Coordinates of C-alpha atoms and ligand atoms in Angstrom, one line a residue:
M1 CA 37.0 72.6 15.9
R2 CA 36.9 75.4 13.4
T3 CA 33.4 76.1 12.3
R4 CA 34.2 77.9 9.0
P5 CA 34.2 75.1 6.4
L6 CA 36.9 74.3 4.0
K7 CA 35.5 74.7 0.5
V8 CA 36.0 71.9 -2.1
A9 CA 35.4 72.3 -5.9
L10 CA 34.8 69.0 -7.7
L11 CA 35.9 68.9 -11.4
G12 CA 34.1 65.9 -12.9
C13 CA 31.1 64.0 -11.6
G14 CA 31.3 60.7 -13.3
V15 CA 31.9 57.3 -11.7
V16 CA 34.6 58.6 -9.3
G17 CA 33.4 62.2 -8.8
S18 CA 29.8 61.2 -7.8
E19 CA 31.2 58.8 -5.2
V20 CA 33.5 61.5 -3.8
A21 CA 30.5 63.8 -3.5
R22 CA 28.4 61.0 -1.9
I23 CA 31.0 60.1 0.7
M24 CA 31.7 63.8 1.4
T25 CA 28.0 64.1 2.3
T26 CA 27.4 60.8 4.1
H27 CA 30.6 61.0 6.1
A28 CA 30.5 64.7 6.7
D29 CA 30.7 64.6 10.5
D30 CA 33.5 62.1 10.5
L31 CA 35.5 64.0 7.9
A32 CA 35.0 67.2 9.9
A33 CA 36.2 65.5 13.1
R34 CA 39.3 64.0 11.4
I35 CA 40.2 67.2 9.6
G36 CA 39.4 69.7 12.4
A37 CA 36.9 71.7 10.3
P38 CA 33.9 70.9 8.2
V39 CA 34.4 70.4 4.4
E40 CA 31.8 71.8 2.1
L41 CA 31.2 70.9 -1.5
A42 CA 31.2 74.4 -3.0
G43 CA 30.9 73.6 -6.7
V44 CA 30.8 70.8 -9.2
A45 CA 32.0 71.3 -12.8
V46 CA 30.4 68.9 -15.3
R47 CA 30.0 68.6 -19.1
R48 CA 26.3 67.7 -19.1
P49 CA 24.5 69.9 -16.6
S50 CA 21.0 68.4 -17.4
K51 CA 22.0 64.9 -16.1
V52 CA 20.3 64.2 -12.8
R53 CA 22.9 63.6 -10.0
A54 CA 21.5 62.1 -6.9
G55 CA 22.5 63.8 -3.7
I56 CA 24.1 66.8 -5.4
D57 CA 22.4 70.2 -5.0
P58 CA 21.7 71.4 -8.6
S59 CA 22.7 74.9 -7.7
L60 CA 26.3 73.8 -7.2
V61 CA 26.5 72.4 -10.7
T62 CA 28.3 74.4 -13.4
T63 CA 29.7 73.8 -16.8
D64 CA 32.3 76.6 -16.3
A65 CA 35.1 74.8 -14.6
T66 CA 37.5 77.6 -15.2
A67 CA 35.3 80.1 -13.3
L68 CA 34.9 77.6 -10.5
V69 CA 38.7 77.2 -9.9
K70 CA 39.2 81.0 -10.3
R71 CA 36.6 81.8 -7.5
G72 CA 39.3 82.5 -5.0
D73 CA 37.4 81.1 -2.0
I74 CA 38.1 77.4 -2.9
D75 CA 40.5 75.6 -0.6
V76 CA 40.8 72.3 -2.5
V77 CA 40.1 71.4 -6.1
V78 CA 39.5 67.7 -6.7
E79 CA 40.2 66.9 -10.4
V80 CA 38.6 63.7 -11.6
I81 CA 38.0 64.5 -15.2
G82 CA 41.1 62.8 -16.5
G83 CA 43.0 63.4 -19.8
I84 CA 45.6 66.1 -20.4
E85 CA 43.5 69.2 -21.3
P86 CA 41.6 70.9 -19.8
A87 CA 42.7 69.2 -16.6
R88 CA 46.3 70.6 -16.8
S89 CA 45.1 74.2 -17.3
L90 CA 42.5 73.9 -14.6
I91 CA 45.0 72.5 -12.0
T92 CA 47.5 75.3 -12.8
T93 CA 44.8 77.9 -12.6
A94 CA 43.6 76.4 -9.2
F95 CA 47.1 76.9 -7.8
E96 CA 47.3 80.4 -9.1
H97 CA 44.0 81.2 -7.3
G98 CA 45.0 79.8 -4.0
A99 CA 43.7 76.2 -4.0
S100 CA 45.5 72.9 -3.3
V101 CA 44.7 70.1 -5.7
V102 CA 43.8 66.4 -5.3
S103 CA 43.9 64.6 -8.7
A104 CA 43.3 61.1 -9.9
N105 CA 44.9 61.8 -13.3
K106 CA 47.7 59.3 -14.1
A107 CA 48.1 60.4 -17.7
L108 CA 48.7 64.0 -16.7
L109 CA 50.9 63.2 -13.8
A110 CA 53.0 60.8 -15.9
Q111 CA 53.4 63.4 -18.6
D112 CA 53.6 66.7 -16.7
G113 CA 54.2 65.8 -13.1
A114 CA 57.3 67.9 -12.8
A115 CA 55.7 71.1 -14.1
L116 CA 52.6 70.6 -12.0
H117 CA 54.7 70.0 -8.8
A118 CA 56.7 73.2 -9.7
A119 CA 53.4 75.2 -10.0
A120 CA 52.2 73.8 -6.7
E121 CA 55.5 74.7 -5.0
E122 CA 55.6 78.2 -6.5
H123 CA 52.2 78.9 -5.0
G124 CA 52.8 77.1 -1.7
K125 CA 50.0 74.6 -2.4
D126 CA 49.6 70.8 -2.2
L127 CA 49.3 68.4 -5.2
Y128 CA 48.2 64.9 -4.0
Y129 CA 47.3 62.0 -6.3
E130 CA 47.0 58.7 -4.5
A131 CA 44.1 57.8 -6.7
A132 CA 46.2 58.1 -9.9
V133 CA 47.9 54.7 -9.3
A134 CA 46.0 51.5 -8.5
G135 CA 42.7 53.0 -7.2
A136 CA 42.2 52.4 -3.5
I137 CA 45.6 50.8 -2.8
P138 CA 47.7 53.1 -0.7
L139 CA 51.0 53.3 -2.7
I140 CA 51.9 57.0 -3.3
R141 CA 51.9 57.8 0.4
P142 CA 53.7 54.7 1.6
L143 CA 56.4 55.2 -1.0
R144 CA 56.6 59.0 -0.4
E145 CA 56.3 58.9 3.4
S146 CA 56.4 55.5 5.1
L147 CA 59.4 54.4 3.1
A148 CA 61.1 57.8 2.9
G149 CA 63.9 56.5 5.2
D150 CA 64.5 53.4 3.2
K151 CA 66.1 52.7 -0.2
I152 CA 63.7 51.2 -2.7
N153 CA 65.4 48.9 -5.2
R154 CA 62.4 47.6 -7.2
V155 CA 58.7 48.2 -7.6
M156 CA 56.9 45.4 -9.6
G157 CA 53.2 45.4 -9.9
I158 CA 50.0 44.5 -11.6
V159 CA 48.5 48.0 -12.0
N160 CA 45.8 47.4 -14.6
G161 CA 42.7 45.4 -13.6
T162 CA 41.3 45.0 -17.1
T163 CA 44.4 43.2 -18.4
N164 CA 44.7 41.1 -15.2
F165 CA 41.1 40.0 -15.6
I166 CA 41.8 39.0 -19.2
L167 CA 45.1 37.2 -18.4
D168 CA 43.5 35.5 -15.4
K169 CA 40.7 34.2 -17.6
M170 CA 43.1 32.9 -20.2
D171 CA 45.0 31.2 -17.4
S172 CA 42.1 29.6 -15.7
T173 CA 40.0 28.6 -18.8
G174 CA 42.6 28.1 -21.5
A175 CA 40.8 30.8 -23.6
G176 CA 42.6 32.8 -26.2
Y177 CA 43.1 36.5 -25.9
Q178 CA 40.1 37.6 -28.0
E179 CA 37.6 35.3 -26.2
A180 CA 38.8 36.5 -22.8
L181 CA 38.7 40.2 -24.0
D182 CA 35.1 39.6 -25.2
E183 CA 34.1 38.3 -21.8
A184 CA 35.9 41.3 -20.0
T185 CA 33.9 43.7 -22.3
A186 CA 30.6 41.9 -21.7
L187 CA 31.1 42.1 -17.9
G188 CA 32.1 45.8 -18.1
Y189 CA 35.8 45.3 -17.1
A190 CA 37.1 46.3 -20.5
E191 CA 36.0 49.5 -22.3
A192 CA 34.6 49.5 -25.8
D193 CA 38.0 50.7 -27.0
P194 CA 40.4 48.7 -24.7
T195 CA 43.6 50.1 -26.3
A196 CA 44.8 52.1 -23.3
D197 CA 44.6 49.0 -21.1
V198 CA 45.6 46.1 -23.4
E199 CA 48.5 48.0 -25.1
G200 CA 49.9 48.9 -21.7
F201 CA 49.5 52.8 -21.9
D202 CA 47.6 52.9 -18.6
A203 CA 50.1 50.8 -16.8
A204 CA 53.0 52.7 -18.3
A205 CA 51.7 56.0 -16.9
K206 CA 51.4 54.4 -13.5
A207 CA 54.9 52.9 -13.8
A208 CA 56.3 56.4 -14.6
I209 CA 54.7 57.8 -11.4
L210 CA 55.8 55.0 -9.2
A211 CA 59.4 55.0 -10.5
G212 CA 59.7 58.8 -10.0
I213 CA 58.6 58.6 -6.4
A214 CA 60.5 55.3 -5.5
F215 CA 63.8 56.5 -7.0
H216 CA 63.6 60.3 -6.3
T217 CA 64.2 60.8 -10.0
R218 CA 62.1 62.3 -12.7
V219 CA 60.6 59.5 -14.8
R220 CA 58.3 60.5 -17.6
L221 CA 55.9 58.4 -19.6
D222 CA 58.3 58.5 -22.6
D223 CA 61.0 56.9 -20.4
V224 CA 58.8 53.8 -19.9
Y225 CA 59.3 50.9 -22.2
R226 CA 55.9 49.5 -23.1
E227 CA 54.6 46.3 -24.7
G228 CA 50.9 45.4 -24.6
M229 CA 49.5 41.9 -24.0
T230 CA 47.5 41.4 -27.2
E231 CA 50.0 38.9 -28.5
V232 CA 49.8 36.6 -25.5
T233 CA 48.4 33.2 -26.6
A234 CA 46.8 30.2 -25.0
A235 CA 50.1 28.4 -26.1
D236 CA 52.1 30.9 -24.0
F237 CA 50.0 30.0 -21.0
R238 CA 50.6 26.2 -21.6
S239 CA 54.4 26.9 -21.8
A240 CA 54.2 29.0 -18.6
K241 CA 52.4 26.2 -16.8
E242 CA 55.1 23.7 -17.9
M243 CA 57.6 26.0 -16.1
G244 CA 55.4 26.4 -13.0
C245 CA 54.6 29.9 -14.0
T246 CA 51.7 32.1 -15.0
I247 CA 51.6 35.3 -17.2
K248 CA 50.9 38.8 -15.9
L249 CA 51.2 42.2 -17.4
L250 CA 53.8 43.7 -15.1
A251 CA 55.0 47.3 -14.5
I252 CA 58.6 47.0 -13.3
C253 CA 60.6 49.8 -12.0
E254 CA 64.2 48.9 -11.1
R255 CA 67.4 50.4 -9.8
S256 CA 70.5 49.0 -11.5
K257 CA 72.9 46.9 -9.5
D258 CA 75.4 49.7 -9.3
G259 CA 72.7 52.0 -8.1
A260 CA 73.5 54.7 -10.7
S261 CA 70.5 54.2 -13.0
V262 CA 66.9 53.1 -13.1
T263 CA 64.6 51.5 -15.7
A264 CA 60.8 51.4 -16.0
R265 CA 58.9 49.1 -18.2
V266 CA 55.6 47.4 -18.9
H267 CA 55.2 44.1 -20.6
P268 CA 53.7 40.7 -20.2
A269 CA 56.0 38.3 -18.3
M270 CA 56.0 34.8 -16.8
I271 CA 56.2 34.7 -13.1
P272 CA 56.5 31.7 -10.9
L273 CA 53.3 30.5 -9.3
S274 CA 55.1 30.8 -5.9
H275 CA 55.5 34.6 -6.4
P276 CA 52.9 36.7 -4.4
L277 CA 51.9 38.5 -7.6
A278 CA 50.9 35.2 -9.3
S279 CA 48.0 34.9 -6.9
V280 CA 46.4 38.2 -7.8
R281 CA 43.3 37.2 -9.6
G282 CA 40.5 38.9 -11.6
A283 CA 40.6 42.6 -11.8
Y284 CA 42.6 43.1 -8.6
N285 CA 45.9 45.1 -8.6
A286 CA 48.9 44.5 -6.4
V287 CA 52.4 46.1 -6.1
F288 CA 55.4 44.3 -4.8
V289 CA 58.1 46.6 -3.4
E290 CA 61.6 45.5 -2.5
S291 CA 63.8 47.8 -0.4
D292 CA 67.0 47.6 1.6
A293 CA 65.7 47.8 5.1
A294 CA 62.0 46.7 4.9
G295 CA 62.7 43.8 2.6
Q296 CA 59.7 42.7 0.6
L297 CA 56.3 44.4 0.9
M298 CA 53.1 43.8 -1.0
F299 CA 50.2 46.2 -1.5
Y300 CA 47.0 44.6 -2.7
G301 CA 43.4 45.7 -3.5
P302 CA 40.9 47.0 -6.0
G303 CA 42.7 49.2 -8.5
A304 CA 39.7 50.8 -10.2
G305 CA 36.0 51.6 -9.8
G306 CA 34.1 54.6 -8.4
S307 CA 34.1 53.8 -4.7
P308 CA 37.6 52.4 -4.3
T309 CA 39.1 55.3 -6.3
A310 CA 37.0 57.8 -4.3
S311 CA 38.5 56.2 -1.1
A312 CA 41.9 57.3 -2.2
V313 CA 40.7 60.7 -3.3
L314 CA 39.0 61.2 0.1
G315 CA 42.2 60.2 1.9
D316 CA 44.1 62.9 0.0
L317 CA 41.4 65.4 0.6
V318 CA 41.6 64.9 4.4
A319 CA 45.5 65.2 4.3
V320 CA 45.4 68.3 2.2
C321 CA 42.7 69.9 4.4
R322 CA 44.7 69.1 7.5
N323 CA 47.8 70.7 5.9
R324 CA 45.8 73.7 5.0
L325 CA 44.5 74.2 8.5
N326 CA 48.1 73.9 9.8
G327 CA 49.3 76.5 7.3
A328 CA 51.6 73.8 5.9
T329 CA 52.1 71.7 2.8
G330 CA 52.9 68.0 2.5
P331 CA 55.8 66.5 0.6
G332 CA 56.2 67.8 -2.9
E333 CA 58.3 66.4 -5.8
S334 CA 61.4 64.6 -4.7
A335 CA 63.7 64.3 -7.7
Y336 CA 67.0 65.1 -6.0
A337 CA 68.7 61.8 -6.9
A338 CA 68.4 62.6 -10.6
L339 CA 69.4 59.1 -11.6
T340 CA 69.9 58.2 -15.3
V341 CA 66.8 56.5 -16.7
S342 CA 68.3 53.8 -18.9
P343 CA 66.7 52.4 -22.1
M344 CA 65.2 48.9 -22.3
G345 CA 68.3 47.5 -23.9
E346 CA 70.1 47.7 -20.5
V347 CA 67.4 45.8 -18.6
V348 CA 68.7 42.4 -17.4
T349 CA 66.3 39.5 -17.1
R350 CA 65.6 35.9 -18.1
Y351 CA 63.8 34.9 -21.3
H352 CA 61.5 32.1 -22.5
I353 CA 61.8 31.8 -26.3
S354 CA 59.7 29.5 -28.4
L355 CA 61.0 28.7 -31.8
D356 CA 59.7 26.6 -34.7
V357 CA 62.7 24.8 -36.2
A358 CA 63.6 22.2 -38.8
D359 CA 63.7 18.8 -37.1
K360 CA 67.1 17.6 -38.4
P361 CA 70.6 17.0 -37.2
G362 CA 72.7 20.0 -36.2
V363 CA 69.8 22.5 -35.7
L364 CA 70.1 22.5 -31.9
A365 CA 73.8 23.2 -32.1
Q366 CA 73.2 26.0 -34.6
V367 CA 70.7 27.6 -32.4
A368 CA 72.9 27.2 -29.3
T369 CA 75.8 28.8 -31.2
V370 CA 73.7 32.0 -31.9
F371 CA 72.9 32.4 -28.2
A372 CA 76.6 31.9 -27.3
E373 CA 77.8 34.4 -29.9
H374 CA 75.6 37.0 -28.3
G375 CA 76.7 36.2 -24.8
V376 CA 73.3 34.8 -23.7
S377 CA 73.7 31.8 -21.5
I378 CA 71.1 29.0 -21.9
D379 CA 69.5 27.6 -18.8
T380 CA 67.2 24.9 -20.3
V381 CA 66.2 23.7 -23.8
R382 CA 63.2 21.5 -24.5
Q383 CA 62.5 20.1 -28.0
Q384 CA 59.2 18.6 -29.0
G385 CA 58.7 16.9 -32.4
R386 CA 55.4 17.5 -34.0
P387 CA 52.9 14.6 -34.1
D388 CA 52.0 15.4 -37.7
G389 CA 55.6 14.6 -38.7
D390 CA 55.9 17.8 -40.9
G391 CA 59.7 17.8 -40.3
E392 CA 59.5 20.7 -37.9
A393 CA 59.9 20.8 -34.1
S394 CA 59.1 23.3 -31.4
L395 CA 62.2 24.4 -29.5
V396 CA 61.8 26.2 -26.2
V397 CA 64.9 27.9 -24.8
V398 CA 65.0 29.5 -21.3
T399 CA 68.0 31.7 -20.7
H400 CA 69.9 32.8 -17.7
R401 CA 69.9 36.5 -17.0
A402 CA 71.0 38.6 -20.0
S403 CA 70.5 42.2 -21.2
D404 CA 67.6 43.0 -23.4
A405 CA 70.0 44.3 -26.1
S406 CA 71.8 40.9 -26.2
L407 CA 68.5 39.0 -26.4
T408 CA 67.3 41.3 -29.2
G409 CA 70.5 40.6 -31.1
T410 CA 70.1 36.9 -30.5
V411 CA 66.6 36.8 -31.9
E412 CA 67.5 38.9 -34.9
A413 CA 70.3 36.4 -35.7
L414 CA 68.0 33.4 -35.1
R415 CA 65.4 34.8 -37.6
K416 CA 68.2 34.7 -40.3
L417 CA 68.8 31.0 -39.9
D418 CA 67.2 28.9 -42.6
T419 CA 66.5 26.2 -40.1
V420 CA 64.5 28.5 -37.8
R421 CA 61.1 28.7 -39.5
G422 CA 59.7 31.2 -37.0
V423 CA 60.0 32.8 -33.5
A424 CA 56.6 31.8 -32.0
S425 CA 57.0 33.9 -28.8
I426 CA 59.5 35.7 -26.6
M427 CA 58.5 36.2 -23.0
R428 CA 60.5 37.6 -20.2
V429 CA 60.6 35.6 -17.0
E430 CA 60.5 37.7 -13.8
G431 CA 60.2 37.3 -10.1
E432 CA 62.7 34.6 -9.5
Ligands
HSE501 N1 41.5 50.9 -16.7 C1 42.2 50.8 -15.5 C2 42.2 49.3 -15.1 C3 41.7 51.5 -14.3 O1 41.7 48.5 -15.8 O2 42.9 49.0 -14.1 C4 42.0 53.0 -14.3 O3 43.4 53.1 -14.4

């Protein structure tokens, strides 16, 4: 074994960074044996230097992250500060000064992955980011390496633990969205400002990364259709149950039937209780992958938290250090397929539409005609009169597969009918 250590600079020492430092120290011998050389924490860049950090030598702590990545003797920079800047500049500077990079930064990778990969390649360095998607769950490496000989057709996952916790609560207790969110906040699952999670931004960044790798095509955050889950109601869960389904916030990356294009989207959807993703409870994540040769695979585990995310960071650190010792680099960006990334209108799926309609003769026929005029075939219709006898009824229409554009046209036309008093909810139905 080489005795000269590989030097690691840690950018950020919060929930994840402090766990990375702890594991590097407590598992130092094992890491050295697995890599073939010791790894040494050579510097830790933080915002608040006065904070006491157990197990970290205070002499390693600096507020000057730029100087740390410019040192020239750093082998690997571990970036766990998140956000776009200064993370992007620090990573680029790290490559320029001879270091490889391990990052957990989904927002940055989803927005600027192509440019960062290009910078890594230009300088002959590695850029690894297993921790950017679904915490501890191995996903990037299986998609990039284990399935490199297969053809992936679909990646569908629960990649946000906060929203899965909320939806699971609504499902199991009948609670409304706000009540479930309040509980998630009280238990520390949801942040004080939960927007990034509940509006689907976090999941959309992860979808962009997964789609890019799965389909060997550049998919940016802007290419991902996004709908949050704040409008999901207890009534939606009751409807889902009547269909033998539950509701999940799904990230879905799909290859089109003709193979020429792909789509990526995040939205709440009904899935059958028999689907493996339906059984993902609490704050857990899971990703269901469908490919030509392997068939169906499911990756499951904790998608957030200091220690699970640090596990993924450490795995990348070992891989990057091994590459470094071998004078090699691992796989970089693979975007050779350059498939068209299609807009949401071209997505084809099934829909569950709940309408409030006038309860009088001919209404059902009127509604059915609107669906027919837009080429959307109805699978089932269920009408329920209201016990209060207010002359209105609830009409639930479940469609066969149709394009999102056709469904949007159908709903616009339905809203114009006098007899349709309101469109209570529209939910896609997936996983059948
Ligand atoms: N906030 C995310 C979640 C974790 O709830 O899953 C980090 O991506």
